[in-house]
Coordinates of C-alpha atoms in Angstrom, one line a residue:
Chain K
X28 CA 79.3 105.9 43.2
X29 CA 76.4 105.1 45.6
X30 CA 77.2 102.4 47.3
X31 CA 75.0 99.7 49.8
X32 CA 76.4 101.5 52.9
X33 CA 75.0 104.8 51.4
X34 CA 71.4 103.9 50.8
X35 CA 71.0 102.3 54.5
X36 CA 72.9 105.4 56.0
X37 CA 70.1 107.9 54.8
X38 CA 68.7 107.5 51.5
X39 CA 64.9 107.5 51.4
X40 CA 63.6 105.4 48.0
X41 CA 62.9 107.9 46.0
X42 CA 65.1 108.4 42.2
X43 CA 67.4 105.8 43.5
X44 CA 65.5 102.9 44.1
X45 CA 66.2 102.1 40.4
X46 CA 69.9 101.9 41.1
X47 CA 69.3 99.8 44.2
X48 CA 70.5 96.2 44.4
X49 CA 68.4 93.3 45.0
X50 CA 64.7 93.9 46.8
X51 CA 65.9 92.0 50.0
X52 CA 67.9 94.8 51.4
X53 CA 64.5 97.7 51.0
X54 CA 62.9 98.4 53.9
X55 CA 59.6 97.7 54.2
X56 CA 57.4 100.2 56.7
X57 CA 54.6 98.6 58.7
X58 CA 52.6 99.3 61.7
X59 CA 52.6 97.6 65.4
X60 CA 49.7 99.3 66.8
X61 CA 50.2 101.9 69.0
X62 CA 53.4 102.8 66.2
X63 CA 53.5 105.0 63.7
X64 CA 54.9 103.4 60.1
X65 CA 58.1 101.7 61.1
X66 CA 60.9 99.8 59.3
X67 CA 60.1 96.2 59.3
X68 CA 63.0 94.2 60.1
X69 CA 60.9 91.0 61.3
X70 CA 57.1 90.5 62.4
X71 CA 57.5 87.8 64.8
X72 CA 59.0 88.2 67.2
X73 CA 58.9 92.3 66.3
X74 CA 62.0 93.7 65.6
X75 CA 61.1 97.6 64.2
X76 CA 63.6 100.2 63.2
X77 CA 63.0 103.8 63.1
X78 CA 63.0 105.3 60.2
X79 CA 66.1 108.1 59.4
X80 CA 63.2 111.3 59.0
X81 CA 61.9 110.2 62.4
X82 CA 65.3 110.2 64.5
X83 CA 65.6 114.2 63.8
X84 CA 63.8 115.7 66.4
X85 CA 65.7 115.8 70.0
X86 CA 63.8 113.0 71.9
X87 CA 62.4 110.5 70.0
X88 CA 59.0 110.1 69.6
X89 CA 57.3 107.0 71.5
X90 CA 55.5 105.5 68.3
X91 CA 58.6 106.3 66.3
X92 CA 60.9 104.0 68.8
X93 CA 62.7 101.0 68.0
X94 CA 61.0 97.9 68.8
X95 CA 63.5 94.9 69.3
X96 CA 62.5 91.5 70.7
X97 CA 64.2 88.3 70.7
X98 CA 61.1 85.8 71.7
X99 CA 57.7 86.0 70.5
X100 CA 55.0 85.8 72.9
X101 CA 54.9 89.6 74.3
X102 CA 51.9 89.6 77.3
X103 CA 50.1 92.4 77.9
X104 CA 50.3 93.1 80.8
X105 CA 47.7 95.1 83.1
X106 CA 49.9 97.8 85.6
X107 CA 47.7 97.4 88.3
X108 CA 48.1 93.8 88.5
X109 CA 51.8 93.9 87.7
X110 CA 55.1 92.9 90.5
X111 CA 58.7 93.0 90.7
X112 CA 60.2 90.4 92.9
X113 CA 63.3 91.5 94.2
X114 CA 65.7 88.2 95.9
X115 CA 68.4 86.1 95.1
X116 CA 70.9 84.1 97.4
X117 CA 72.6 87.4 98.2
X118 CA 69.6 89.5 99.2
X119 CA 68.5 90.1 102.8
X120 CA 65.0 90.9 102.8
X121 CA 63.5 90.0 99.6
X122 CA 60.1 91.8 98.7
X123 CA 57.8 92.4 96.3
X124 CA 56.9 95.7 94.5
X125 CA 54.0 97.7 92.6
X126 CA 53.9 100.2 90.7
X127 CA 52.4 102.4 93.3
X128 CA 55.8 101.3 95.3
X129 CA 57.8 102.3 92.9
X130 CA 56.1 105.8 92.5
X131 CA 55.5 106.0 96.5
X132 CA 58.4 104.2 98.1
X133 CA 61.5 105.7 96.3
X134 CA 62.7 109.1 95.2
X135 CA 61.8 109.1 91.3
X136 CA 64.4 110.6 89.1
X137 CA 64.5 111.9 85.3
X138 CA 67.1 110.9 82.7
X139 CA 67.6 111.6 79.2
X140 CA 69.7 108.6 77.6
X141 CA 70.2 107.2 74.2
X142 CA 68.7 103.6 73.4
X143 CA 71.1 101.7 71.1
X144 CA 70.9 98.4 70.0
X145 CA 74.3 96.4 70.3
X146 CA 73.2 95.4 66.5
X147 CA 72.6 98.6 65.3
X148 CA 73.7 98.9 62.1
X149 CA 74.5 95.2 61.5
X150 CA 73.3 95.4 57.7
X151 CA 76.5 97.7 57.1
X152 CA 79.3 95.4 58.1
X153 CA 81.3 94.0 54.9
X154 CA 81.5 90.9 54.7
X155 CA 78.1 90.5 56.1
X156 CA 76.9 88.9 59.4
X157 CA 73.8 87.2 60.4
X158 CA 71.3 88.5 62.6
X159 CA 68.4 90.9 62.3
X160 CA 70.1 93.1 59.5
X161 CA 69.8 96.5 61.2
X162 CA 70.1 99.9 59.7
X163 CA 71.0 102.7 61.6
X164 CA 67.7 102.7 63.1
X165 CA 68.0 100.6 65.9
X166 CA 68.5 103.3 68.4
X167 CA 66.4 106.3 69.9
X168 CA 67.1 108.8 72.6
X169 CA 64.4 109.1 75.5
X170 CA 63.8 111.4 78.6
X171 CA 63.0 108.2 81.1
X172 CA 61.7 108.5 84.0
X173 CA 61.7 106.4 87.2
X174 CA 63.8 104.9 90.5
X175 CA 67.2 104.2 90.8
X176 CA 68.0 100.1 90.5
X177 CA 70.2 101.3 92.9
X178 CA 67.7 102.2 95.8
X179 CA 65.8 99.0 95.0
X180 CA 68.2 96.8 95.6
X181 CA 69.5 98.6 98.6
X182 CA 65.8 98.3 100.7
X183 CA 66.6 94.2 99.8
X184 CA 69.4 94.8 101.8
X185 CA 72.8 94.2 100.0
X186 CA 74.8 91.4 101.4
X187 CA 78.6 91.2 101.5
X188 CA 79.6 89.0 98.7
X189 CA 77.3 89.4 96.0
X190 CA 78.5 89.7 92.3
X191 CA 75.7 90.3 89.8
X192 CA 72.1 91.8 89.5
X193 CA 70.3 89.0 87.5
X194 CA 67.1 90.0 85.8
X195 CA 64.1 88.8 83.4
X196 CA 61.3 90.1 81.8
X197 CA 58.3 89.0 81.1
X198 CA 58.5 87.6 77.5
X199 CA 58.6 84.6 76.5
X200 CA 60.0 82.0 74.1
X201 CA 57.1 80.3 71.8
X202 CA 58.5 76.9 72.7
X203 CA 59.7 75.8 76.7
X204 CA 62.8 74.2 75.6
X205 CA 64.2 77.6 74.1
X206 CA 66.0 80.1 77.0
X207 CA 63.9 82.6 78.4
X208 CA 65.5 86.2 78.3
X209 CA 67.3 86.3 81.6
X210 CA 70.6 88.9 81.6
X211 CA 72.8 90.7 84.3
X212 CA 75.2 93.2 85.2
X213 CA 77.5 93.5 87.7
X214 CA 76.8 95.2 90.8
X215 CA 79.1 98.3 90.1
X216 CA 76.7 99.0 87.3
X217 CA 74.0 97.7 88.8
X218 CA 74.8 100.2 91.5
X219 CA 75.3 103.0 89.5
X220 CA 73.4 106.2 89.8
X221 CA 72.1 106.1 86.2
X222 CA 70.6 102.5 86.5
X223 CA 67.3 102.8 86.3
X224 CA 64.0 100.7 86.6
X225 CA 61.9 103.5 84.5
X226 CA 57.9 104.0 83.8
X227 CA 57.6 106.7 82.0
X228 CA 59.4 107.4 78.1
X229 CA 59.0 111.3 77.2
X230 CA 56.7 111.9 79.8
X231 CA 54.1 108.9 78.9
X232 CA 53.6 105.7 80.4
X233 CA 56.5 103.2 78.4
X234 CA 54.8 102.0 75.4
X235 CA 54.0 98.1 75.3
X236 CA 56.5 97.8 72.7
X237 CA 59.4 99.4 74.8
X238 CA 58.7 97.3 78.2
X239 CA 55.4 98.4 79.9
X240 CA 55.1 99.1 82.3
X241 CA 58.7 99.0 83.7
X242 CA 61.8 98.7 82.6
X243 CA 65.6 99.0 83.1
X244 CA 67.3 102.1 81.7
X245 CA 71.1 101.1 81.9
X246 CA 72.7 104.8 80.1
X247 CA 76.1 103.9 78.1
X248 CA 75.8 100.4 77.9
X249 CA 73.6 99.2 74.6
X250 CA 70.2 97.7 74.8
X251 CA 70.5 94.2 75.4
X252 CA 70.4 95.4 79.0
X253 CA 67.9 97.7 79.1
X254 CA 65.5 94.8 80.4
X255 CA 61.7 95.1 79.0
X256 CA 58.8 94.1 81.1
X257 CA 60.6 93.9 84.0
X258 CA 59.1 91.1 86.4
X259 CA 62.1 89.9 88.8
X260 CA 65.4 91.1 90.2
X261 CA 68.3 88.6 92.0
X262 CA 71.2 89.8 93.7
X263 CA 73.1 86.8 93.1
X264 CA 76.8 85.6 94.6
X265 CA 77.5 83.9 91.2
X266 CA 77.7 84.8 87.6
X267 CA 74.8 84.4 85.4
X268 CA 75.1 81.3 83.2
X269 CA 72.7 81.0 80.4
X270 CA 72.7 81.3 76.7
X271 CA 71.7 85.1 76.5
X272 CA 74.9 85.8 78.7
X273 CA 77.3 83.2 77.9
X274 CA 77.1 82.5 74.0
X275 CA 74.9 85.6 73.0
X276 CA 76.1 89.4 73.2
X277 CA 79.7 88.5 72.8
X278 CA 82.4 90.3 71.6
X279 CA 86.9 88.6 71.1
X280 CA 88.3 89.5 74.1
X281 CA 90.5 92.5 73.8
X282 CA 89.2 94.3 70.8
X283 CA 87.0 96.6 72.9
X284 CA 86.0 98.0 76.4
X285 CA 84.9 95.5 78.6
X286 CA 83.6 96.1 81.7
X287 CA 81.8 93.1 82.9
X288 CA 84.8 90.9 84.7
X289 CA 82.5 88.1 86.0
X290 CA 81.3 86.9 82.8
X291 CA 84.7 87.3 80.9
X292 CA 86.5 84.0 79.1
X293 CA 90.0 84.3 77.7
X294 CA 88.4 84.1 74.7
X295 CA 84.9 87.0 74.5
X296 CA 83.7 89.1 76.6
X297 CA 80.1 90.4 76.9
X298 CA 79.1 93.8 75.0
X299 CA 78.5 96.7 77.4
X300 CA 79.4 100.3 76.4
X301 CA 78.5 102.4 73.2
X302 CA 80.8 103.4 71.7
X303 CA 81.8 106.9 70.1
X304 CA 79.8 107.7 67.0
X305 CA 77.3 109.4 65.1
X306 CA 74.1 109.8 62.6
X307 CA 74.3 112.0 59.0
X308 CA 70.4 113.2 59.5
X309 CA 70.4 115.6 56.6
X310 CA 71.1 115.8 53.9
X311 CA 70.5 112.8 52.7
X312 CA 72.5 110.5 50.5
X313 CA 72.4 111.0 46.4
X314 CA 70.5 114.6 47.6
X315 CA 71.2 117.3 44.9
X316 CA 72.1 120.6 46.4
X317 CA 70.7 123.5 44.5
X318 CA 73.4 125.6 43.8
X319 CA 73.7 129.1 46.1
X320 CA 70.9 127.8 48.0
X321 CA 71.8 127.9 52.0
X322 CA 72.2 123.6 53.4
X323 CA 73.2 122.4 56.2
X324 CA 74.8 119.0 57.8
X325 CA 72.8 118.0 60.6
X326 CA 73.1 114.8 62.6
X327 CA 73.6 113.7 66.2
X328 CA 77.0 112.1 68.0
X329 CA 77.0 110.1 71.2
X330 CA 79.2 108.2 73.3
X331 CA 79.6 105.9 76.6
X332 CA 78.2 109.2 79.0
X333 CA 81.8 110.8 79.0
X334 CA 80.0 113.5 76.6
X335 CA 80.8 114.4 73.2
X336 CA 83.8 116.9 73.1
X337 CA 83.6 117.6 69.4
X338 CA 82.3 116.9 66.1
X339 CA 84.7 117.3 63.0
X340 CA 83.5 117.3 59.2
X341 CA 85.2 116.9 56.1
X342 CA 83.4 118.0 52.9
X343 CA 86.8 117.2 50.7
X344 CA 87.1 113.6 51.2
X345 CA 88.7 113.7 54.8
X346 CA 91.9 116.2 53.6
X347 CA 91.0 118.6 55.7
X348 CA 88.6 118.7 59.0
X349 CA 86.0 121.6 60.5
X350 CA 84.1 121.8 63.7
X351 CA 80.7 121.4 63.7
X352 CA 78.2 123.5 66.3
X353 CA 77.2 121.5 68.7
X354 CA 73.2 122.1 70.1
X355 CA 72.0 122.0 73.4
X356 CA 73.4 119.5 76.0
X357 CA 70.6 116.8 77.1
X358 CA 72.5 115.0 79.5
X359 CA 75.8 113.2 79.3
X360 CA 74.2 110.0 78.0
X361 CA 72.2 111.4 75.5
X362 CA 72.8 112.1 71.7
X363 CA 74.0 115.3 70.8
X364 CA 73.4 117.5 68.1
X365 CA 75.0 118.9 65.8
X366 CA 75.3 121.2 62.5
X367 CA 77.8 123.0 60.2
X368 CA 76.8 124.7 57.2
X369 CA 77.6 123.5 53.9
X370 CA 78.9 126.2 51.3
X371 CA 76.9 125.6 48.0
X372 CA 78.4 128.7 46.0
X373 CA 80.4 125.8 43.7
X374 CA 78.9 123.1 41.5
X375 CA 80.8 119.8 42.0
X376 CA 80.8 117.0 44.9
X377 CA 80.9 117.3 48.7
X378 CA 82.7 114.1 49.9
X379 CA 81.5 114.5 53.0
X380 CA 83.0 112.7 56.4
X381 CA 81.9 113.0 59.7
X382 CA 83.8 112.1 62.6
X383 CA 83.1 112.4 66.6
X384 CA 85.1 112.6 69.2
X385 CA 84.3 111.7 72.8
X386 CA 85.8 113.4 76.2
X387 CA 86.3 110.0 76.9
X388 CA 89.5 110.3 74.7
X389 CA 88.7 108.0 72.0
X390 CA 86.8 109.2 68.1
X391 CA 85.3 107.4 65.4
X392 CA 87.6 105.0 63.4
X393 CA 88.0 104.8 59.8
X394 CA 88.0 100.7 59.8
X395 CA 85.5 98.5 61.4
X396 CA 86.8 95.9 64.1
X397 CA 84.9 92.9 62.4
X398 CA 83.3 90.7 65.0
X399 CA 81.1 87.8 64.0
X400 CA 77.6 88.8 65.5
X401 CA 78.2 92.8 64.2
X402 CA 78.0 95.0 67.0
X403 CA 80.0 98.0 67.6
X404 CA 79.9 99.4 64.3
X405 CA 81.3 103.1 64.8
X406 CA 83.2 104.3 62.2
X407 CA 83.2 107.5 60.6
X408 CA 80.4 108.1 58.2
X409 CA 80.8 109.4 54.3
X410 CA 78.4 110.9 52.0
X411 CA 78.4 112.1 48.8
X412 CA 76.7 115.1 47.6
X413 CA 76.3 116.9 44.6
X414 CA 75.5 120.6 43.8
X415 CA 74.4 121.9 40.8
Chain J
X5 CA 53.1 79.4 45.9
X6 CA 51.1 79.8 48.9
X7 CA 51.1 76.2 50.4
X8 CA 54.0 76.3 53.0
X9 CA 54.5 80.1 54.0
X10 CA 51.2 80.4 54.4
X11 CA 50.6 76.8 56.4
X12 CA 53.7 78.1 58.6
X13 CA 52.5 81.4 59.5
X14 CA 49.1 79.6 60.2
X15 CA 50.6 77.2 62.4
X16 CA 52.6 79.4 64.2
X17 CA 49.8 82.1 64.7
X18 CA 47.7 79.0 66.4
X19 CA 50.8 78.3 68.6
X20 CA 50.8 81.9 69.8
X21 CA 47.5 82.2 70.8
X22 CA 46.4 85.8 71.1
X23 CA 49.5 87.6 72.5
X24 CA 50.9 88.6 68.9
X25 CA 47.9 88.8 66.9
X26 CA 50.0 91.3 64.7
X27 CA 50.0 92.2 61.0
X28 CA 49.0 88.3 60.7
X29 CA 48.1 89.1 56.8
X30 CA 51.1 90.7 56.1
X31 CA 52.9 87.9 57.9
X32 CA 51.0 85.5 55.9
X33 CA 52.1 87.0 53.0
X34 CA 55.8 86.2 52.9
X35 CA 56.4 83.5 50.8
X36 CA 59.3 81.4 50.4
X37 CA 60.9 79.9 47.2
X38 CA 59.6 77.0 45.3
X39 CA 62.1 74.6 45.8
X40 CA 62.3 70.9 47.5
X41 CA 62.0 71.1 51.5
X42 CA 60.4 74.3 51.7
X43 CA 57.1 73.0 53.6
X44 CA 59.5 71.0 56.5
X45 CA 61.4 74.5 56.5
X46 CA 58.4 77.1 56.6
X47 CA 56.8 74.5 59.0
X48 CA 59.6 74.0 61.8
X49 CA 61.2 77.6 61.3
X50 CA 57.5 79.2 61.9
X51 CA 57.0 78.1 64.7
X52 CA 59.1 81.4 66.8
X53 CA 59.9 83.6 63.8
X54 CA 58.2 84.9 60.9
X55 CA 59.7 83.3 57.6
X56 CA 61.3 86.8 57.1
X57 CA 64.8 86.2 58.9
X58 CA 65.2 83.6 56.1
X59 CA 65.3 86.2 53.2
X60 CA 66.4 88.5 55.3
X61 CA 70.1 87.0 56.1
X62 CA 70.5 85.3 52.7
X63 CA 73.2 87.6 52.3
X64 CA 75.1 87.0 55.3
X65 CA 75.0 83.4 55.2
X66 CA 76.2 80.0 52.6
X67 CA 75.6 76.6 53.3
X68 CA 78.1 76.5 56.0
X69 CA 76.5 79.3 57.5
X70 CA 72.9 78.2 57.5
X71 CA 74.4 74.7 59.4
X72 CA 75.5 76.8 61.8
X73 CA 71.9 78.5 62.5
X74 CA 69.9 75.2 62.1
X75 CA 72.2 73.6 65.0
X76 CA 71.7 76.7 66.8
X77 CA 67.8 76.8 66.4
X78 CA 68.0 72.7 67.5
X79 CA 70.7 73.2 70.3
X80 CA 70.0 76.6 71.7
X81 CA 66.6 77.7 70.9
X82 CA 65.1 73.4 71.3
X83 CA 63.5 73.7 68.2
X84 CA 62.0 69.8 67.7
X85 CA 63.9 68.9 64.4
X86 CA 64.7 65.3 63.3
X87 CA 67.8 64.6 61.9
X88 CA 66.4 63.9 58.5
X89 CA 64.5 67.1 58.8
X90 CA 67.1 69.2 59.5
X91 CA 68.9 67.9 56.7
X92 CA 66.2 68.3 54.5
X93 CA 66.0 72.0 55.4
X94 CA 69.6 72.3 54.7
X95 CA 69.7 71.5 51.6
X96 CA 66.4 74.2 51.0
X97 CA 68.2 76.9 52.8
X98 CA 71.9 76.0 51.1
X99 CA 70.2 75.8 47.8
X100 CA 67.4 78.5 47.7
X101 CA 68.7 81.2 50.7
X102 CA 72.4 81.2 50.4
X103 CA 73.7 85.1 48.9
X104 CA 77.1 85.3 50.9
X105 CA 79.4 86.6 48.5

């Protein structure tokens, strides 16, 4: 039976759009300029998901990324004209920067890291959530390019006592009275050698739609971090209190890693790591398998940074579980491939489950951890598919 | 058909000036149901966000649900509903948008 879950896992229309449920739930592909054909989730403010075909190839192509925005008015903004303040209460010598500062002043540094929305694949959770009703194309992985946060913050010279790395972009909401997207981390992360403020995405300049012309590049933790349009840094002695830290991005206390002490209640914590998981990229779901005829299962797995130890696949239903080859290692915080082949010399079903498991000692689950804005959806994937 | 989701995107396309000038026709092309409050709805809730997100989390949401987002939009996000206003789009949005099973 093809089920809701199945279609937004892989299906492309095709023969099954007649068996698919109300219109509501089929994407529709449109084009930001400067993107290819995306997944339309929302026009204003743009929230774009890549399409399954396009998160195949290793890196992520630049106009195939994920666009996600919460506020509307997106300026453009010219690089040559563009700052980053760098302050706070707990900063010793603030300053300002260019982009020539960032290129001259500080050891630049390449990273390959996986993009993922904390809402990724909020359209799957049963019963359903509101929000911006993701696929499981809200994510992308990126070779980034740029300066350590780390290094930044350090030439504003540190001072004993501070707490948190506040930051905003340069977005905006369309009316003053709604929050402007301010965020933090705490200065362990902040401090971090993978913390980036990057420039370049694949070896381009960072698209306008994903934060020209700099951005943050926080590796493990999901997007909600990963700052757009960078325009000011705070090393601050105090938590960040504001909607975008204290309501939004939230997660019941205890159900998952938390790592983010100063802005814990009893109650929620904030989102930060990714979590184990991983993407079906072929075949795709309701695909007939022609009978003899070599297939593979292809996809990617990817964790917090520990690194993916293994990837285990079960084409009878979960009964019985193979490893898959695993391809090349990018980096510890990028996706990882990987493949098994699928024998085709029987007609019948392939109940196909795919489940990864991290080095950080933790795998996929088989039952979602409901939480009422839908993040951290990890668990293991099923497909059916026929040969004949 | 076209009055409201059309007079919203309008409206909210002068508000923005320039920055997003995108796919404004296609924008302009989602229409919401025929029912009673859907101009006060299209006009207040088009002001930040395409009228998509409306469709769009139908099925996540009941009446209870979309009271829960319109207090948000007016609490959170400022957005400059009246009272009556907001109960007007209420009863649109509980009527016309609620698919939570």
């Amino acid at each position: 039976m093809l089920r809701r879950r199945d279609l937004l896992l892989g299906a492309t229309a095709t023969a099954l759009a007649a068996q698919l449920p109300a219109a509501a739930d089929e994407p529709a592909l449109s084009r930001l300029p400067g993107k290819r054909a995306l997944i339309r989730r929302a026009f204003r403010p743009p929230n774009y998901e890549t399409p399954l075909a396009d998160l195949v190839p290793a890196f992520t192509p630049n106009d195939a990324f994920f666009v996600r925005y919460h506020l509307a008015l997106i300026p453009e903004i010219d690089p040559r004209t563009w700052r980053l303040s760098v302050g706070g209460a707990s900063a010793a010598h603030p300053l300002v920067l260019s982009l020539a500062d960032l290129h001259e002043k500080f050891e630049s540094v390449t990273l390959a890291a996986l993009n993922q929305c904390s809402g990724n694949r909020r359209a799957l959770f049963e019963p359903r959530v509101p929000g911006v009703q993701w696929g499981v194309g809200a994510m992308g992985n990126a070779l980034w390019r740029g300066v350590r946060l780390r290094h930044v913050l350090e030439r504003a010279g540190i001072i004993a006592g501070a707490l948190e790395v506040w930051f905003k972009g340069a977005d905006r909401p369309v009316l003053e009275a709604t929050p402007q997207f301010q965020k933090s981390l705490p200065m362990d992360r902040a401090l971090d050698d993978s913390t980036l403020i990057a420039f370049e995405m694949n070896g381009a300049p960072l698209p306008r739609w994903n934060g020209a012309p700099a951005r943050l590049i926080v590796p493990g933790w999901t997007g909600t971090y990963w700052m757009k349009h960078l325009t000011e840094l705070r090393i601050e002695p105090q938590p960040l209190t504001n909607f975008w830290m204290k309501s939004a991005y939230r997660l019941p206390a205890g159900a998952f890693p938390a790592h983010f002490a100063s802005q814990d209640t009893a109650e929620t914590v904030p989102i930060t790591e990714i979590l184990v998981n991983s993407l079906i990229t072929a075949p795709a779901a309701g695909r007939l398998l022609h009978r003899g005829e070599p297939a593979a299962l292809r996809g990617k797995a990817w964790d917090n940074g520990a690194g993916i130890a293994r990837v285990e696949v079960s084409v009878d239903g979960r009964r019985s579980w193979r490893e898959a080859a695993l391809g090349r290692d990018l980096g510890r915080y990028a996706w990882r491939e990987f493949s098994l082949p699928l024998d085709t010399s029987h007609a019948g079903q392939l109940g196909i489950a795919v489940r990864a498991v991290s080095r950080n000692g933790t795998q996929q689950p088989d039952r979602l951890t409901f939480n009422a804005s839908g993040y951290h959806d990890n668990i293991v994937q099923t497909l059916n598919v026929v040969v004949a | 058909m076209r009055g409201a989701g059309r007079l919203g995107a309008v409206l909210a396309l002068a508000l923005l000036g320039t920055p997003l000038a995108v796919a404004a026709d296609s924008e302009a092309l989602i229409q919401l149901k025929d029912a009673p409050g859907r101009e006060v709805t299209a006009a207040h809730c088009a002001q930040c966000h395409s009228l998509e997100y409306i469709p769009a989390n139908a099925p996540a949401l009941d009446r209870a649900g979309w009271q829960k987002t319109v207090q948000k939009m007016r609490e959170r996000f400022g957005a400059p509903i009246s009272d009556e206003e907001a109960r007007a789009i209420l009863d649109y949005l509980g009527t016309s948008y609620s698919g939570k099973s």
